[in-house]
Amino acid sequence: MAPRVEALHLVRVFGGRRAVDGVSCSLRAGECLALFGPNGAGKTTTLRLLAGLLSPTSGEARVAGVRLPAPEARHHIGLISHRAMLYEALTGRENVAFTARLYGLPDPDGATDRALRALRIAERADVPVRQLSRGMQQRVAIARAIVHGPDVLLADEPYTGLDEQGASALTALLRERREAGAAIVVVTHHLHEGLALATHAAIMQGGRFVRHEPAQGLDPLAYADTYRALVA
């Protein structure tokens, strides 16, 4: 089975600083990488390279066999950020439906309803986004990211701002998408949540993976000790 997501010796330099320094990994359908690391380790830059939002200085990234940042790879990708970046004058439903139409979905309204229900926000979907709490805005942003049914999900601190119900809905969604065959990369500071979702785990520091391994059998408490030792 060909990888859904592939990074080959990715390097990204900003002003002489290597934000990403030779990262390689691959994920097949139904696999999830939990990516941990301190602020400034290069996690978000790596995710942006995998999303095709940045071009690498060297190396390459592929999604569904397509070399990024080729536009034809974009419909495979759903990007969840810790920043909602919604149109605040529009309702949640209008934000999600707008994205569904951009992707040319045959039933954009139906896809919008399903995404809103998955995030348990359908009852607030017709309220202007600017009137929603930060957590509710994050739920709308996640619904927007998954409305087109992407087979690659890239999530950068997706639990930011979510209450317990929202976090539960997101975890259920990520598990459901993984079981349906999506490949997922989750950047998070929460070791327990990340390891519970992951088939693979990596710790990033200084733009590199300093540890990268299958997640099965990893003890969260022991892994936390390893994490602290590696990033201290």
PDB file of C-alpha atoms in Angstrom:
ATOM      1  CA  MET A   1       0.000   0.000   0.000  1.00  0.00           C
ATOM      2  CA  ALA A   2       1.460   3.356  -1.053  1.00  0.00           C
ATOM      3  CA  PRO A   3       1.903   6.009   1.655  1.00  0.00           C
ATOM      4  CA  ARG A   4      -0.848   8.591   2.014  1.00  0.00           C
ATOM      5  CA  VAL A   5       1.638  11.068   3.473  1.00  0.00           C
ATOM      6  CA  GLU A   6       5.369  11.049   2.835  1.00  0.00           C
ATOM      7  CA  ALA A   7       8.178  13.389   3.883  1.00  0.00           C
ATOM      8  CA  LEU A   8      11.610  12.824   2.374  1.00  0.00           C
ATOM      9  CA  HIS A   9      14.500  14.688   4.025  1.00  0.00           C
ATOM     10  CA  LEU A  10      12.428  17.857   4.416  1.00  0.00           C
ATOM     11  CA  VAL A  11      14.384  21.024   5.113  1.00  0.00           C
ATOM     12  CA  ARG A  12      12.988  24.506   5.536  1.00  0.00           C
ATOM     13  CA  VAL A  13      15.259  27.468   6.203  1.00  0.00           C
ATOM     14  CA  PHE A  14      14.139  30.906   7.421  1.00  0.00           C
ATOM     15  CA  GLY A  15      16.839  33.566   7.359  1.00  0.00           C
ATOM     16  CA  GLY A  16      19.621  31.077   7.854  1.00  0.00           C
ATOM     17  CA  ARG A  17      17.807  29.132  10.612  1.00  0.00           C
ATOM     18  CA  ARG A  18      16.761  25.561   9.871  1.00  0.00           C
ATOM     19  CA  ALA A  19      13.217  25.388  11.225  1.00  0.00           C
ATOM     20  CA  VAL A  20      12.905  21.879   9.770  1.00  0.00           C
ATOM     21  CA  ASP A  21      16.128  19.957   9.383  1.00  0.00           C
ATOM     22  CA  GLY A  22      15.939  16.698   7.453  1.00  0.00           C
ATOM     23  CA  VAL A  23      12.575  15.270   8.557  1.00  0.00           C
ATOM     24  CA  SER A  24      11.510  11.971   6.986  1.00  0.00           C
ATOM     25  CA  CYS A  25       8.392   9.935   7.725  1.00  0.00           C
ATOM     26  CA  SER A  26       5.513   8.183   5.983  1.00  0.00           C
ATOM     27  CA  LEU A  27       1.956   7.267   6.913  1.00  0.00           C
ATOM     28  CA  ARG A  28      -0.335   4.800   5.216  1.00  0.00           C
ATOM     29  CA  ALA A  29      -4.117   4.676   5.281  1.00  0.00           C
ATOM     30  CA  GLY A  30      -5.429   4.370   8.823  1.00  0.00           C
ATOM     31  CA  GLU A  31      -2.214   5.485  10.509  1.00  0.00           C
ATOM     32  CA  CYS A  32      -1.792   8.444  12.859  1.00  0.00           C
ATOM     33  CA  LEU A  33       1.407  10.219  13.875  1.00  0.00           C
ATOM     34  CA  ALA A  34       1.335  12.131  17.161  1.00  0.00           C
ATOM     35  CA  LEU A  35       4.023  14.803  16.972  1.00  0.00           C
ATOM     36  CA  PHE A  36       5.284  16.262  20.246  1.00  0.00           C
ATOM     37  CA  GLY A  37       7.854  18.929  21.009  1.00  0.00           C
ATOM     38  CA  PRO A  38       8.407  22.283  22.713  1.00  0.00           C
ATOM     39  CA  ASN A  39       7.492  25.609  21.176  1.00  0.00           C
ATOM     40  CA  GLY A  40       9.831  26.448  18.315  1.00  0.00           C
ATOM     41  CA  ALA A  41      10.775  22.819  17.643  1.00  0.00           C
ATOM     42  CA  GLY A  42       9.516  22.986  14.036  1.00  0.00           C
ATOM     43  CA  LYS A  43       6.230  21.129  14.406  1.00  0.00           C
ATOM     44  CA  THR A  44       3.965  23.732  12.814  1.00  0.00           C
ATOM     45  CA  THR A  45       6.405  24.351   9.973  1.00  0.00           C
ATOM     46  CA  THR A  46       6.482  20.617   9.286  1.00  0.00           C
ATOM     47  CA  LEU A  47       2.699  20.537   9.180  1.00  0.00           C
ATOM     48  CA  ARG A  48       2.604  23.504   6.800  1.00  0.00           C
ATOM     49  CA  LEU A  49       5.053  21.727   4.501  1.00  0.00           C
ATOM     50  CA  LEU A  50       2.849  18.617   4.531  1.00  0.00           C
ATOM     51  CA  ALA A  51      -0.190  20.776   3.782  1.00  0.00           C
ATOM     52  CA  GLY A  52       1.490  22.385   0.781  1.00  0.00           C
ATOM     53  CA  LEU A  53       1.317  25.843   2.352  1.00  0.00           C
ATOM     54  CA  LEU A  54       5.108  26.145   2.340  1.00  0.00           C
ATOM     55  CA  SER A  55       7.658  24.945  -0.183  1.00  0.00           C
ATOM     56  CA  PRO A  56      10.660  23.088   1.243  1.00  0.00           C
ATOM     57  CA  THR A  57      14.140  24.509   0.905  1.00  0.00           C
ATOM     58  CA  SER A  58      15.165  20.962   0.022  1.00  0.00           C
ATOM     59  CA  GLY A  59      13.647  17.519   0.184  1.00  0.00           C
ATOM     60  CA  GLU A  60      10.056  16.835  -0.750  1.00  0.00           C
ATOM     61  CA  ALA A  61       6.618  16.064   0.644  1.00  0.00           C
ATOM     62  CA  ARG A  62       3.964  13.954  -1.057  1.00  0.00           C
ATOM     63  CA  VAL A  63       0.278  13.448  -0.373  1.00  0.00           C
ATOM     64  CA  ALA A  64      -1.541  10.631  -2.167  1.00  0.00           C
ATOM     65  CA  GLY A  65       1.512  10.278  -4.377  1.00  0.00           C
ATOM     66  CA  VAL A  66       1.403  13.916  -5.513  1.00  0.00           C
ATOM     67  CA  ARG A  67       4.438  16.071  -4.823  1.00  0.00           C
ATOM     68  CA  LEU A  68       3.581  19.221  -2.882  1.00  0.00           C
ATOM     69  CA  PRO A  69       2.848  22.073  -3.214  1.00  0.00           C
ATOM     70  CA  ALA A  70       0.955  20.938  -6.351  1.00  0.00           C
ATOM     71  CA  PRO A  71      -2.651  22.281  -6.152  1.00  0.00           C
ATOM     72  CA  GLU A  72      -4.147  18.924  -7.199  1.00  0.00           C
ATOM     73  CA  ALA A  73      -3.130  17.467  -3.826  1.00  0.00           C
ATOM     74  CA  ARG A  74      -5.163  19.993  -1.861  1.00  0.00           C
ATOM     75  CA  HIS A  75      -8.516  18.179  -2.054  1.00  0.00           C
ATOM     76  CA  HIS A  76      -6.940  15.228  -0.207  1.00  0.00           C
ATOM     77  CA  ILE A  77      -5.998  17.422   2.769  1.00  0.00           C
ATOM     78  CA  GLY A  78      -7.927  18.758   5.739  1.00  0.00           C
ATOM     79  CA  LEU A  79      -5.989  21.233   7.891  1.00  0.00           C
ATOM     80  CA  ILE A  80      -7.079  21.921  11.463  1.00  0.00           C
ATOM     81  CA  SER A  81      -5.282  24.826  13.115  1.00  0.00           C
ATOM     82  CA  HIS A  82      -5.387  26.199  16.647  1.00  0.00           C
ATOM     83  CA  ARG A  83      -6.411  29.482  14.977  1.00  0.00           C
ATOM     84  CA  ALA A  84      -9.991  29.395  13.703  1.00  0.00           C
ATOM     85  CA  MET A  85      -9.524  31.875  10.822  1.00  0.00           C
ATOM     86  CA  LEU A  86     -13.248  32.038  10.064  1.00  0.00           C
ATOM     87  CA  TYR A  87     -15.327  34.708   8.339  1.00  0.00           C
ATOM     88  CA  GLU A  88     -16.723  36.278  11.493  1.00  0.00           C
ATOM     89  CA  ALA A  89     -19.655  38.055   9.822  1.00  0.00           C
ATOM     90  CA  LEU A  90     -20.945  34.721   8.475  1.00  0.00           C
ATOM     91  CA  THR A  91     -22.663  32.014  10.482  1.00  0.00           C
ATOM     92  CA  GLY A  92     -20.943  28.749  11.228  1.00  0.00           C
ATOM     93  CA  ARG A  93     -23.110  27.023   8.651  1.00  0.00           C
ATOM     94  CA  GLU A  94     -22.230  29.607   6.004  1.00  0.00           C
ATOM     95  CA  ASN A  95     -18.516  29.224   6.732  1.00  0.00           C
ATOM     96  CA  VAL A  96     -18.635  25.451   6.334  1.00  0.00           C
ATOM     97  CA  ALA A  97     -20.967  25.535   3.317  1.00  0.00           C
ATOM     98  CA  PHE A  98     -18.707  28.043   1.574  1.00  0.00           C
ATOM     99  CA  THR A  99     -15.807  25.608   1.870  1.00  0.00           C
ATOM    100  CA  ALA A 100     -17.972  22.708   0.713  1.00  0.00           C
ATOM    101  CA  ARG A 101     -18.848  24.647  -2.432  1.00  0.00           C
ATOM    102  CA  LEU A 102     -15.211  25.599  -3.024  1.00  0.00           C
ATOM    103  CA  TYR A 103     -14.415  21.890  -3.159  1.00  0.00           C
ATOM    104  CA  GLY A 104     -17.251  21.339  -5.639  1.00  0.00           C
ATOM    105  CA  LEU A 105     -19.077  18.787  -3.500  1.00  0.00           C
ATOM    106  CA  PRO A 106     -22.221  17.428  -5.187  1.00  0.00           C
ATOM    107  CA  ASP A 107     -24.337  17.981  -2.044  1.00  0.00           C
ATOM    108  CA  PRO A 108     -22.676  20.860  -0.169  1.00  0.00           C
ATOM    109  CA  ASP A 109     -25.619  21.435   2.173  1.00  0.00           C
ATOM    110  CA  GLY A 110     -25.780  17.777   3.176  1.00  0.00           C
ATOM    111  CA  ALA A 111     -22.025  17.637   3.710  1.00  0.00           C
ATOM    112  CA  THR A 112     -22.236  20.811   5.798  1.00  0.00           C
ATOM    113  CA  ASP A 113     -24.970  19.354   8.012  1.00  0.00           C
ATOM    114  CA  ARG A 114     -22.993  16.143   8.583  1.00  0.00           C
ATOM    115  CA  ALA A 115     -19.828  18.024   9.512  1.00  0.00           C
ATOM    116  CA  LEU A 116     -21.670  20.310  11.940  1.00  0.00           C
ATOM    117  CA  ARG A 117     -23.404  17.360  13.601  1.00  0.00           C
ATOM    118  CA  ALA A 118     -20.098  15.502  13.953  1.00  0.00           C
ATOM    119  CA  LEU A 119     -18.735  18.431  15.973  1.00  0.00           C
ATOM    120  CA  ARG A 120     -21.984  18.735  17.966  1.00  0.00           C
ATOM    121  CA  ILE A 121     -22.538  22.322  16.927  1.00  0.00           C
ATOM    122  CA  ALA A 122     -25.592  22.045  14.683  1.00  0.00           C
ATOM    123  CA  GLU A 123     -27.794  23.849  17.233  1.00  0.00           C
ATOM    124  CA  ARG A 124     -25.514  26.927  17.088  1.00  0.00           C
ATOM    125  CA  ALA A 125     -24.736  26.746  13.387  1.00  0.00           C
ATOM    126  CA  ASP A 126     -26.915  29.692  12.372  1.00  0.00           C
ATOM    127  CA  VAL A 127     -25.353  32.177  14.788  1.00  0.00           C
ATOM    128  CA  PRO A 128     -22.760  34.630  13.385  1.00  0.00           C
ATOM    129  CA  VAL A 129     -19.300  33.346  14.218  1.00  0.00           C
ATOM    130  CA  ARG A 130     -18.338  36.566  16.005  1.00  0.00           C
ATOM    131  CA  GLN A 131     -21.031  35.796  18.619  1.00  0.00           C
ATOM    132  CA  LEU A 132     -19.686  32.316  19.375  1.00  0.00           C
ATOM    133  CA  SER A 133     -17.276  31.425  22.151  1.00  0.00           C
ATOM    134  CA  ARG A 134     -13.670  30.579  21.281  1.00  0.00           C
ATOM    135  CA  GLY A 135     -14.387  26.873  21.730  1.00  0.00           C
ATOM    136  CA  MET A 136     -17.460  26.979  19.503  1.00  0.00           C
ATOM    137  CA  GLN A 137     -15.471  28.817  16.834  1.00  0.00           C
ATOM    138  CA  GLN A 138     -12.881  26.051  16.983  1.00  0.00           C
ATOM    139  CA  ARG A 139     -15.600  23.449  16.436  1.00  0.00           C
ATOM    140  CA  VAL A 140     -16.788  25.329  13.344  1.00  0.00           C
ATOM    141  CA  ALA A 141     -13.213  25.496  12.062  1.00  0.00           C
ATOM    142  CA  ILE A 142     -12.814  21.730  12.500  1.00  0.00           C
ATOM    143  CA  ALA A 143     -16.119  21.098  10.716  1.00  0.00           C
ATOM    144  CA  ARG A 144     -14.881  23.257   7.850  1.00  0.00           C
ATOM    145  CA  ALA A 145     -11.633  21.266   7.671  1.00  0.00           C
ATOM    146  CA  ILE A 146     -13.372  17.885   7.356  1.00  0.00           C
ATOM    147  CA  VAL A 147     -16.444  18.828   5.293  1.00  0.00           C
ATOM    148  CA  HIS A 148     -14.956  17.469   2.038  1.00  0.00           C
ATOM    149  CA  GLY A 149     -14.032  14.106   3.577  1.00  0.00           C
ATOM    150  CA  PRO A 150     -10.240  14.418   3.262  1.00  0.00           C
ATOM    151  CA  ASP A 151      -8.132  11.267   3.394  1.00  0.00           C
ATOM    152  CA  VAL A 152      -5.285  13.196   5.039  1.00  0.00           C
ATOM    153  CA  LEU A 153      -5.904  15.208   8.218  1.00  0.00           C
ATOM    154  CA  LEU A 154      -3.256  17.564   9.579  1.00  0.00           C
ATOM    155  CA  ALA A 155      -4.112  18.929  13.017  1.00  0.00           C
ATOM    156  CA  ASP A 156      -2.060  21.622  14.766  1.00  0.00           C
ATOM    157  CA  GLU A 157      -3.010  21.850  18.456  1.00  0.00           C
ATOM    158  CA  PRO A 158      -6.634  21.089  17.534  1.00  0.00           C
ATOM    159  CA  TYR A 159      -7.841  20.878  21.159  1.00  0.00           C
ATOM    160  CA  THR A 160      -7.054  24.562  21.830  1.00  0.00           C
ATOM    161  CA  GLY A 161     -10.086  26.307  23.288  1.00  0.00           C
ATOM    162  CA  LEU A 162     -12.330  23.230  23.316  1.00  0.00           C
ATOM    163  CA  ASP A 163     -14.406  22.330  26.338  1.00  0.00           C
ATOM    164  CA  GLU A 164     -14.868  18.706  27.435  1.00  0.00           C
ATOM    165  CA  GLN A 165     -17.740  18.085  25.014  1.00  0.00           C
ATOM    166  CA  GLY A 166     -15.858  19.626  22.110  1.00  0.00           C
ATOM    167  CA  ALA A 167     -12.693  17.677  22.914  1.00  0.00           C
ATOM    168  CA  SER A 168     -14.702  14.460  23.092  1.00  0.00           C
ATOM    169  CA  ALA A 169     -16.319  15.191  19.729  1.00  0.00           C
ATOM    170  CA  LEU A 170     -12.921  15.883  18.157  1.00  0.00           C
ATOM    171  CA  THR A 171     -11.361  12.704  19.538  1.00  0.00           C
ATOM    172  CA  ALA A 172     -14.307  10.656  18.261  1.00  0.00           C
ATOM    173  CA  LEU A 173     -14.026  12.330  14.864  1.00  0.00           C
ATOM    174  CA  LEU A 174     -10.293  11.667  14.553  1.00  0.00           C
ATOM    175  CA  ARG A 175     -10.736   8.034  15.527  1.00  0.00           C
ATOM    176  CA  GLU A 176     -13.599   7.652  13.063  1.00  0.00           C
ATOM    177  CA  ARG A 177     -11.569   9.210  10.235  1.00  0.00           C
ATOM    178  CA  ARG A 178      -8.570   7.024  11.023  1.00  0.00           C
ATOM    179  CA  GLU A 179     -10.707   3.883  11.085  1.00  0.00           C
ATOM    180  CA  ALA A 180     -12.189   4.959   7.737  1.00  0.00           C
ATOM    181  CA  GLY A 181      -8.682   5.008   6.266  1.00  0.00           C
ATOM    182  CA  ALA A 182      -7.510   8.595   6.668  1.00  0.00           C
ATOM    183  CA  ALA A 183      -3.878   9.272   7.514  1.00  0.00           C
ATOM    184  CA  ILE A 184      -3.549  11.764  10.361  1.00  0.00           C
ATOM    185  CA  VAL A 185      -0.792  13.919  11.819  1.00  0.00           C
ATOM    186  CA  VAL A 186      -1.642  15.503  15.188  1.00  0.00           C
ATOM    187  CA  VAL A 187       0.631  18.133  16.724  1.00  0.00           C
ATOM    188  CA  THR A 188      -0.117  18.426  20.423  1.00  0.00           C
ATOM    189  CA  HIS A 189       1.435  19.187  23.800  1.00  0.00           C
ATOM    190  CA  HIS A 190      -0.899  16.655  25.442  1.00  0.00           C
ATOM    191  CA  LEU A 191       0.984  13.357  25.550  1.00  0.00           C
ATOM    192  CA  HIS A 192      -1.906  11.225  26.801  1.00  0.00           C
ATOM    193  CA  GLU A 193      -4.356  12.465  24.154  1.00  0.00           C
ATOM    194  CA  GLY A 194      -1.805  12.145  21.373  1.00  0.00           C
ATOM    195  CA  LEU A 195      -0.691   8.633  22.301  1.00  0.00           C
ATOM    196  CA  ALA A 196      -4.292   7.465  22.669  1.00  0.00           C
ATOM    197  CA  LEU A 197      -4.940   8.355  19.009  1.00  0.00           C
ATOM    198  CA  ALA A 198      -1.583   7.444  17.522  1.00  0.00           C
ATOM    199  CA  THR A 199      -0.156   4.469  15.696  1.00  0.00           C
ATOM    200  CA  HIS A 200       3.209   6.282  15.631  1.00  0.00           C
ATOM    201  CA  ALA A 201       4.786   8.905  17.883  1.00  0.00           C
ATOM    202  CA  ALA A 202       7.623  11.352  17.347  1.00  0.00           C
ATOM    203  CA  ILE A 203       9.378  13.938  19.484  1.00  0.00           C
ATOM    204  CA  MET A 204      10.741  16.967  17.650  1.00  0.00           C
ATOM    205  CA  GLN A 205      13.494  19.279  18.840  1.00  0.00           C
ATOM    206  CA  GLY A 206      15.614  21.724  16.873  1.00  0.00           C
ATOM    207  CA  GLY A 207      13.851  20.933  13.612  1.00  0.00           C
ATOM    208  CA  ARG A 208      14.561  17.192  13.824  1.00  0.00           C
ATOM    209  CA  PHE A 209      12.846  14.034  14.992  1.00  0.00           C
ATOM    210  CA  VAL A 210      14.895  13.032  18.016  1.00  0.00           C
ATOM    211  CA  ARG A 211      12.658  10.020  18.623  1.00  0.00           C
ATOM    212  CA  HIS A 212      10.256   8.316  16.182  1.00  0.00           C
ATOM    213  CA  GLU A 213       8.626   4.946  16.766  1.00  0.00           C
ATOM    214  CA  PRO A 214       5.400   2.905  16.757  1.00  0.00           C
ATOM    215  CA  ALA A 215       3.050   4.034  19.517  1.00  0.00           C
ATOM    216  CA  GLN A 216       1.759   0.584  20.397  1.00  0.00           C
ATOM    217  CA  GLY A 217       2.851  -0.401  23.868  1.00  0.00           C
ATOM    218  CA  LEU A 218       4.222   3.013  24.831  1.00  0.00           C
ATOM    219  CA  ASP A 219       3.480   3.845  28.450  1.00  0.00           C
ATOM    220  CA  PRO A 220       2.381   7.494  28.711  1.00  0.00           C
ATOM    221  CA  LEU A 221       4.120   8.081  32.038  1.00  0.00           C
ATOM    222  CA  ALA A 222       7.421   6.581  30.876  1.00  0.00           C
ATOM    223  CA  TYR A 223       7.105   8.436  27.585  1.00  0.00           C
ATOM    224  CA  ALA A 224       6.598  11.712  29.451  1.00  0.00           C
ATOM    225  CA  ASP A 225       9.867  11.097  31.312  1.00  0.00           C
ATOM    226  CA  THR A 226      11.620  10.417  27.994  1.00  0.00           C
ATOM    227  CA  TYR A 227      10.100  13.558  26.505  1.00  0.00           C
ATOM    228  CA  ARG A 228      11.326  15.743  29.345  1.00  0.00           C
ATOM    229  CA  ALA A 229      14.840  14.274  29.094  1.00  0.00           C
ATOM    230  CA  LEU A 230      15.038  14.876  25.330  1.00  0.00           C
ATOM    231  CA  VAL A 231      13.741  18.452  25.245  1.00  0.00           C
ATOM    232  CA  ALA A 232      15.248  19.766  28.498  1.00  0.00           C
TER     233      ALA A 232
END
